[in-house]
Short mmCIF file of C-alpha atoms in Angstrom, two decimals:
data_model
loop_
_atom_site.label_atom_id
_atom_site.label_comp_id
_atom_site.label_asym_id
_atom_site.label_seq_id
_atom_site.Cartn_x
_atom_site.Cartn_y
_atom_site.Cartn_z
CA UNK A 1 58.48 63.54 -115.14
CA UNK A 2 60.17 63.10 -111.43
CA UNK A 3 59.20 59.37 -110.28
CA UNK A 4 57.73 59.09 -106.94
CA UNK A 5 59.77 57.47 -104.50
CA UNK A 6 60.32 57.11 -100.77
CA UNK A 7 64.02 57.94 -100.71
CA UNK A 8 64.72 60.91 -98.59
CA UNK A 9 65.06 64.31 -100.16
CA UNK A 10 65.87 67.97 -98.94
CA UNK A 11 62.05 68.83 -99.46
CA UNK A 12 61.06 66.08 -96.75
CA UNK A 13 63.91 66.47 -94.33
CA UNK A 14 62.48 70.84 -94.21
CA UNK A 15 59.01 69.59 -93.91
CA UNK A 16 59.90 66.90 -91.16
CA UNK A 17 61.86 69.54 -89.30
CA UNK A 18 59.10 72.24 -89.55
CA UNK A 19 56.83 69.88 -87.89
CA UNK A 20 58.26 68.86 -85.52
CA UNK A 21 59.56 72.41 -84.28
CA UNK A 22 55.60 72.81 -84.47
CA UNK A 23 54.72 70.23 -82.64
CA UNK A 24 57.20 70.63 -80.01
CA UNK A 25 55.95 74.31 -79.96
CA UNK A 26 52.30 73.43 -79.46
CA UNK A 27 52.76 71.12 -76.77
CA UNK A 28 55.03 73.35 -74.52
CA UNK A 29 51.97 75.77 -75.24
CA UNK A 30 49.35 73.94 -73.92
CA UNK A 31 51.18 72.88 -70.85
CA UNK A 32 51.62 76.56 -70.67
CA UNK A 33 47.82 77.19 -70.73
CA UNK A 34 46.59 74.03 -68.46
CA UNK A 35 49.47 74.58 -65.43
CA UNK A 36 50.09 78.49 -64.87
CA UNK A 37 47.18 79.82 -63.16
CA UNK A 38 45.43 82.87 -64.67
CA UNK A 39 46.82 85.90 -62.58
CA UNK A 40 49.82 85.26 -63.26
CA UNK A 41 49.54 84.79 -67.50
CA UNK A 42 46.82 88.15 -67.29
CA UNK A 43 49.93 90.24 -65.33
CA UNK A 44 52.11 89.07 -68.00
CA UNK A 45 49.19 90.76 -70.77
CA UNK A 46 48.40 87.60 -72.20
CA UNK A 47 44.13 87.28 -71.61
CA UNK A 48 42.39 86.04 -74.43
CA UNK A 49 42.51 82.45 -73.75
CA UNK A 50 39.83 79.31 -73.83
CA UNK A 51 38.44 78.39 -70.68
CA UNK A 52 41.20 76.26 -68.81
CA UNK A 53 38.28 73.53 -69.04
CA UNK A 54 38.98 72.95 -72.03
CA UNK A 55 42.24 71.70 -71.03
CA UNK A 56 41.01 68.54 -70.12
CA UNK A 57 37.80 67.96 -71.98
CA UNK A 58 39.04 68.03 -75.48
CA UNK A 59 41.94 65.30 -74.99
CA UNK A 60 39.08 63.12 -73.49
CA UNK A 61 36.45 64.08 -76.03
CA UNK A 62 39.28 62.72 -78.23
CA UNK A 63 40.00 59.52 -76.64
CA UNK A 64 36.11 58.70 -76.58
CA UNK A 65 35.58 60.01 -80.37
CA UNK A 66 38.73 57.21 -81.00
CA UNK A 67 36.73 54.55 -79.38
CA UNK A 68 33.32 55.29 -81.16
CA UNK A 69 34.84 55.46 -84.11
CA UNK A 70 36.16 51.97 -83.76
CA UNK A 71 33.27 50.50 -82.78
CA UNK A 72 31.59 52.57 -85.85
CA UNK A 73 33.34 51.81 -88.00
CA UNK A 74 32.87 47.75 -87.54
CA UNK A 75 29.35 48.92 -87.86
CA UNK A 76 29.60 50.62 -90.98
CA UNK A 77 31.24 47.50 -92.88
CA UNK A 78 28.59 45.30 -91.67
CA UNK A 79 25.97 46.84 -93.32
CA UNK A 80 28.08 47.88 -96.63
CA UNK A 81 28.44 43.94 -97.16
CA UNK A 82 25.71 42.45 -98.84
CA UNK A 83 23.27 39.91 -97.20
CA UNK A 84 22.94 36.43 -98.25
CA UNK A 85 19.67 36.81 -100.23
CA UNK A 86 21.43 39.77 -102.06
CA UNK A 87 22.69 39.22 -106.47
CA UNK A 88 25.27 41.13 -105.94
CA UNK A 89 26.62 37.97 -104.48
CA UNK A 90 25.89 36.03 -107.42
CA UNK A 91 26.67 39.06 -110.37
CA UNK A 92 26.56 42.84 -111.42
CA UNK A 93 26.36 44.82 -113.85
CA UNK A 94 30.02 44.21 -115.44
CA UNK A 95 29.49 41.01 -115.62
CA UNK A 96 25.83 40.87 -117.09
CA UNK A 97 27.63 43.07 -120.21
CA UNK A 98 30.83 41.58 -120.82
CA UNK A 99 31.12 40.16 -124.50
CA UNK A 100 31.12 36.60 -125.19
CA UNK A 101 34.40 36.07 -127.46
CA UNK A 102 34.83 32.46 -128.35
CA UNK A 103 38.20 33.48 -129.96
CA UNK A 104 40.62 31.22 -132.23
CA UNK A 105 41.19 27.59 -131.77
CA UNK A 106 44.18 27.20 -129.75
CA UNK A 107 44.02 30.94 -128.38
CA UNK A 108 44.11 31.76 -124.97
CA UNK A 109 40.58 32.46 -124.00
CA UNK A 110 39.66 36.20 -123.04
CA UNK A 111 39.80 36.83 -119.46
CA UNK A 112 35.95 36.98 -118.71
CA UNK A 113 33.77 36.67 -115.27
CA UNK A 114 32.98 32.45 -115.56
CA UNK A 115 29.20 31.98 -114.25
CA UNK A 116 28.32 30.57 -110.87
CA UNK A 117 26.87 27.36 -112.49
CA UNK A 118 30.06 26.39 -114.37
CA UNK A 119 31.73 27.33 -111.12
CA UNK A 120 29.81 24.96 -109.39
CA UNK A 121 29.78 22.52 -112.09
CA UNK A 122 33.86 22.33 -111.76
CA UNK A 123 34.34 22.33 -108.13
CA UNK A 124 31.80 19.69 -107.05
CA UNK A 125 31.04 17.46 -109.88
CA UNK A 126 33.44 15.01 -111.01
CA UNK A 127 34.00 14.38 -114.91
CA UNK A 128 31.68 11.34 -114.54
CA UNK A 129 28.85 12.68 -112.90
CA UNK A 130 29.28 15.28 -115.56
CA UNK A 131 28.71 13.47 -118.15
CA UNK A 132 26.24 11.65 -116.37
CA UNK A 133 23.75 14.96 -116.02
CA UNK A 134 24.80 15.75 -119.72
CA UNK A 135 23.03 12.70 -120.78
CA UNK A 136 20.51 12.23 -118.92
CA UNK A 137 18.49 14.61 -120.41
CA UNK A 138 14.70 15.27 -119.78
CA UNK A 139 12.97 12.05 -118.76
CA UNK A 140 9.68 12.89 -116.89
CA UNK A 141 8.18 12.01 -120.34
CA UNK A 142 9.22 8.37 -120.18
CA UNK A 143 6.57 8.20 -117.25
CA UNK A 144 3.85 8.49 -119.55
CA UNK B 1 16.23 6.08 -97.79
CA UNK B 2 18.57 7.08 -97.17
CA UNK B 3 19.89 8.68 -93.46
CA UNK B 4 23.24 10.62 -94.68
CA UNK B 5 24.31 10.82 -90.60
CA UNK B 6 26.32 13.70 -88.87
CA UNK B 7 27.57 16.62 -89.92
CA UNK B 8 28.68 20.17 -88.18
CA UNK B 9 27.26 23.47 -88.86
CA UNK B 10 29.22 26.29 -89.80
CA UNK B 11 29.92 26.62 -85.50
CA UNK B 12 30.71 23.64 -85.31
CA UNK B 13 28.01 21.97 -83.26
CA UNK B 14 26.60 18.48 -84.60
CA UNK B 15 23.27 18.67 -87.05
CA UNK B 16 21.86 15.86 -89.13
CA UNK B 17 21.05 15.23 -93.08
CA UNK B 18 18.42 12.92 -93.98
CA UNK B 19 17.60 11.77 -97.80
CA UNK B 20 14.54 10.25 -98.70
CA UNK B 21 14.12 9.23 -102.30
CA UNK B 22 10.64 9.15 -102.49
CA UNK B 23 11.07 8.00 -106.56
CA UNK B 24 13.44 8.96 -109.43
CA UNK B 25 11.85 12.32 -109.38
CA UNK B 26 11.57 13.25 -105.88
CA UNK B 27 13.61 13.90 -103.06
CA UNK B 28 13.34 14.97 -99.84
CA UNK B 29 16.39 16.82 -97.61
CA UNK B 30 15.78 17.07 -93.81
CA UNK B 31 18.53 19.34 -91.80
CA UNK B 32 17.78 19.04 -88.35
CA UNK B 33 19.44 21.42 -85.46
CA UNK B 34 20.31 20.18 -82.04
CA UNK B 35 17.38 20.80 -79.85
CA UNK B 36 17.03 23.38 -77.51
CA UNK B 37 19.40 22.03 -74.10
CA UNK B 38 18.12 21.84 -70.52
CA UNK B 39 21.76 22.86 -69.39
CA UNK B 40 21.43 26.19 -71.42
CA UNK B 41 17.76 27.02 -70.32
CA UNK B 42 18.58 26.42 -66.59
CA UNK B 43 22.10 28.82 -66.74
CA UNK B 44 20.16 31.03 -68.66
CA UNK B 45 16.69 31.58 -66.44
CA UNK B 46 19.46 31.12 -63.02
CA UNK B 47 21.61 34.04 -63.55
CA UNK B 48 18.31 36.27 -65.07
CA UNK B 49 16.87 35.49 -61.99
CA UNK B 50 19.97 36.06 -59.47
CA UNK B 51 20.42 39.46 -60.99
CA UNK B 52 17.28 40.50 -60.20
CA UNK B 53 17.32 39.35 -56.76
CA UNK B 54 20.14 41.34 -56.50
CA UNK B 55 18.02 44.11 -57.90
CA UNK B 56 15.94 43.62 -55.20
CA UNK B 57 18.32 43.57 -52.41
CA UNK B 58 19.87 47.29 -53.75
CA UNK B 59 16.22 48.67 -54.43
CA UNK B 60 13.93 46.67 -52.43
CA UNK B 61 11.05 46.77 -55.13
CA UNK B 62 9.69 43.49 -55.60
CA UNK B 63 8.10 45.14 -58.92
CA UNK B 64 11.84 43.64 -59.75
CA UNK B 65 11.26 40.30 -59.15
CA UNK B 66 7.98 39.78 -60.89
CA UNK B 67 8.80 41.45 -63.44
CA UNK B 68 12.19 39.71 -63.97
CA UNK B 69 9.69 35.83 -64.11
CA UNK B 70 7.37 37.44 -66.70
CA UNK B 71 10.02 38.54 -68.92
CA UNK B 72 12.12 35.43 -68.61
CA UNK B 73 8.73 33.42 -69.66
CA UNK B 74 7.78 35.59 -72.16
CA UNK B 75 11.59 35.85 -73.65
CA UNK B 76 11.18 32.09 -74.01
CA UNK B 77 8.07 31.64 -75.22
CA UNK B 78 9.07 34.02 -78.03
CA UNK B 79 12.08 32.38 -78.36
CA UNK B 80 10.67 28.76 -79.41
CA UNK B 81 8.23 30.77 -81.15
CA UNK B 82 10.05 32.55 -83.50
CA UNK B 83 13.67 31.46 -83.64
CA UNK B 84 14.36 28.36 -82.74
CA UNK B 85 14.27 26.00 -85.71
CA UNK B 86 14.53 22.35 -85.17
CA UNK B 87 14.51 21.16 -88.74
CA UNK B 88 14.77 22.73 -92.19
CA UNK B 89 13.60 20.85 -95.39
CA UNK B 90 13.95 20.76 -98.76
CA UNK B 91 11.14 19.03 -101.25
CA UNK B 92 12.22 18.84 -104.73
CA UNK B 93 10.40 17.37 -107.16
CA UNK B 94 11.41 17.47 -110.93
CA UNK B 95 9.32 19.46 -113.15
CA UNK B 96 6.72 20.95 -110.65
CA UNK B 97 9.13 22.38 -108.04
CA UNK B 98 10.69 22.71 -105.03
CA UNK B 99 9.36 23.24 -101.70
CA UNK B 100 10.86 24.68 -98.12
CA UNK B 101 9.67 24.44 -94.89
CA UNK B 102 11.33 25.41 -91.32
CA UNK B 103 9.91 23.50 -88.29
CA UNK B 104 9.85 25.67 -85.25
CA UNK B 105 10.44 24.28 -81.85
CA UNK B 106 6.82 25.05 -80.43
CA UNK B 107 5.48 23.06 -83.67
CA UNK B 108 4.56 25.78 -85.93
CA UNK B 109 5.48 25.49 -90.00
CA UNK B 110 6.30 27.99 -92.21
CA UNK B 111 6.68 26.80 -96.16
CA UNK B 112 7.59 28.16 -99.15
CA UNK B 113 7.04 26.84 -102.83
CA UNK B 114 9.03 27.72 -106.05
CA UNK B 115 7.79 26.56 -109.43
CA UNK B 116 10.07 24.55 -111.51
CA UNK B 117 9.90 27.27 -114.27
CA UNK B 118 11.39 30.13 -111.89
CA UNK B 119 14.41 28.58 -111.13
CA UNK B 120 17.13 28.87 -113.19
CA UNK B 121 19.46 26.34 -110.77
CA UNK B 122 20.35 25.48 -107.31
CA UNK B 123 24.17 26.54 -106.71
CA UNK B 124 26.38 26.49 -104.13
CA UNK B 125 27.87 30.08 -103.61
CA UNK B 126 30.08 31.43 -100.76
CA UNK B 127 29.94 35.23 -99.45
CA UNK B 128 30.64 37.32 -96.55
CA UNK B 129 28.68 36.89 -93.51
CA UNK B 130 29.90 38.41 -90.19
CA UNK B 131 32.96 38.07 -90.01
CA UNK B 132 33.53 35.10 -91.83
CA UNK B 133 33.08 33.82 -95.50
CA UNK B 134 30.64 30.56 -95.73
CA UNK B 135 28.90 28.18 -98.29
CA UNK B 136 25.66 28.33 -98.54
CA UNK B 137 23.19 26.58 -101.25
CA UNK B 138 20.70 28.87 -102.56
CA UNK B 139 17.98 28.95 -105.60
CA UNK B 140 18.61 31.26 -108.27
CA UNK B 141 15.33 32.80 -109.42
CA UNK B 142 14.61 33.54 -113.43
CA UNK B 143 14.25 37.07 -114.39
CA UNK B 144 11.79 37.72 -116.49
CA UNK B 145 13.31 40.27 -118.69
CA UNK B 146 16.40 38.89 -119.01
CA UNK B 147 16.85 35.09 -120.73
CA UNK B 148 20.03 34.72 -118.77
CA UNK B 149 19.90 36.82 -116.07
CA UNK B 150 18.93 36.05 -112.09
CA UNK B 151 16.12 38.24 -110.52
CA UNK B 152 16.69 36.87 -106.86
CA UNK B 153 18.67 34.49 -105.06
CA UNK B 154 16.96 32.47 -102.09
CA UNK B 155 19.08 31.20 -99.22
CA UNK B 156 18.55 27.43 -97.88
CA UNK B 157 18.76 26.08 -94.50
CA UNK B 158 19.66 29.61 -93.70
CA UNK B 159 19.17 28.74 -89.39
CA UNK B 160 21.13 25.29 -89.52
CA UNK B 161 23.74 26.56 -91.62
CA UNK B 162 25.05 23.19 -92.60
CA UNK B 163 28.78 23.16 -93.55
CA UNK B 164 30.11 22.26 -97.09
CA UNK B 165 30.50 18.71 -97.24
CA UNK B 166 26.60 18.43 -96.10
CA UNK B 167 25.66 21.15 -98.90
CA UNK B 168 27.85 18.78 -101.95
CA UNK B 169 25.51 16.21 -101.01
CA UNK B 170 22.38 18.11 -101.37
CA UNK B 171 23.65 20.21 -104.58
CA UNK B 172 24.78 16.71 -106.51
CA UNK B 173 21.76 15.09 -105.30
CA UNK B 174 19.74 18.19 -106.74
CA UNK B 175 21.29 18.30 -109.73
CA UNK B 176 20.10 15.43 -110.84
CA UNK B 177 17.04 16.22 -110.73
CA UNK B 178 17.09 19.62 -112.17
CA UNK B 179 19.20 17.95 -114.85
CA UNK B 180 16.21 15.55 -115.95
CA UNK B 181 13.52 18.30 -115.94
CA UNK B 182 15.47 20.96 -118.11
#
């Protein structure tokens, strides 16, 4: 099996060339059809060509298409993200069906998706105030 | 009884925390927003109303002008109304549940309650909003089908947006309770 890599190669340096004999090609042809006037390309025999204003309307149909696009596409991503009241913030549906493997003692636990409370518990709860919710326990009974 | 002091929101302009432990069981979390500022209103209803006397001056309809007044009073009306909040707050009380309210700047209330039984905790979480990533404490709602699993997730002071060193303070202080009532 050939590994990919970006090295140069024959192959590319044919297909760079091609392209940009084409390109070269295609641009000296549409100077061609925006500068010479008509007469003179019909008395050559050459007269089945686009309208002339086409010449300038597509590169500026283009340019505008570019800057829509742009402005689309910051549009797009705002409403693929999900909104603040939305679970998928919290979980989906990997995580709701991974399997629970307590493993061996001394094992490196499996890698699994931890749960937003134990996140939470970690970051902004010291050890003592830990241990301090652990026991507490339920108490609204004592009232009575 | 407790008045936590100053704290920024996630703009940075200045909003306030106040505790009040009512008794072991209850506590009450008021974020309050700067209020609406004189400076702001007068730019504001100036330049509205220097456009449309320039309106004027082009078209020479005073439909313009009159029309310009109604819809700057109206805008701001509507504004106060509906969209200005001046102070979020959060009512928990261990074993019955927790309560929200938003304070509007023309006076009106809006509230919310959330049994003790639905939740299944109050977390800190961070996401994507705009073009940023912020904390935000929200209640994670109980799904009925599932023993583990979270139906919904509500938001809290979702119009102060209080940053995270205001939201430790309210998740520690609201863990507490939650812990005694499980």
């Amino acid at each position: 099996m050939v590994e990919n890599s970006p090295s140069p190669l024959p192959e590319r340096a044919i297909y760079g060339f091609v392209l940009f004999l084409g390109s070269q090609f295609g641009f000296l042809l549409y100077l061609v059809w925006a500068y010479i006037p008509e007469s003179w390309l019909h008395s050559v025999g050459l007269t089945y060509w686009p309208q002339k204003y086409w010449a300038l309307a597509l590169p500026i149909y283009l340019l505008v298409a570019l800057t829509v696009s742009l402005v689309v596409l910051f549009g797009v991503n705002m409403i693929n993200t999900a909104p603040l009241f939305s679970v998928d913030n919290i979980t989906d549906h990997f995580a709701k069906s991974q399997r629970l493997d307590t493993g061996e003692d001394g094992a490196i636990p499996r890698l699994r998706d931890v749960s937003i409370t134990e996140v939470n518990h970690h970051f902004y709860l010291s050890q003592h105030e830990l241990q301090d919710l652990r026991n507490r326990g339920p108490k609204i009974s004592d009232l009575h | 009884m407790a008045e936590e002091g100053e704290f920024t929101n996630i703009n940075g302009q200045p909003i306030s925390l106040d505790c009040q432990n009512h008794t072991p069981f209850c506590r009450e979390f008021t974020v309050s927003s700067p209020k609406v500022s004189l400076r702001k209103v007068m730019v504001y209803t100036c330049s509205v109303w220097l456009v449309a006397y320039a309106v004027f001056f082009v078209t020479e309809n005073t439909t313009v002008l009159s029309s310009a007044i109604i819809v700057t009073l109206a805008g701001m009306m509507l504004h106060i109304h509906f969209v200005k909040v001046d102070q979020e707050t959060l009512l928990i009380i261990g074993s019955l549940g927790v309560q929200l309210s938003s304070l509007y700047a023309s006076g009106r209330e809006s509230t919310t309650f959330i049994e003790m039984n639905k939740i299944k905790d109050i977390v800190i979480n961070e996401a994507i909003y705009m073009h940023s990533i912020i904390y935000y404490l929200c209640i994670l709602i109980k799904d009925s089908s599932e023993p583990d699993g979270v139906a919904s997730v509500v938001p809290l002071f979702q119009s102060s947006k209080p940053r995270l060193n205001c939201l430790v303070q309210v998740y520690k202080s609201c863990q507490e309770i939650i812990a005694q009532s499980r």
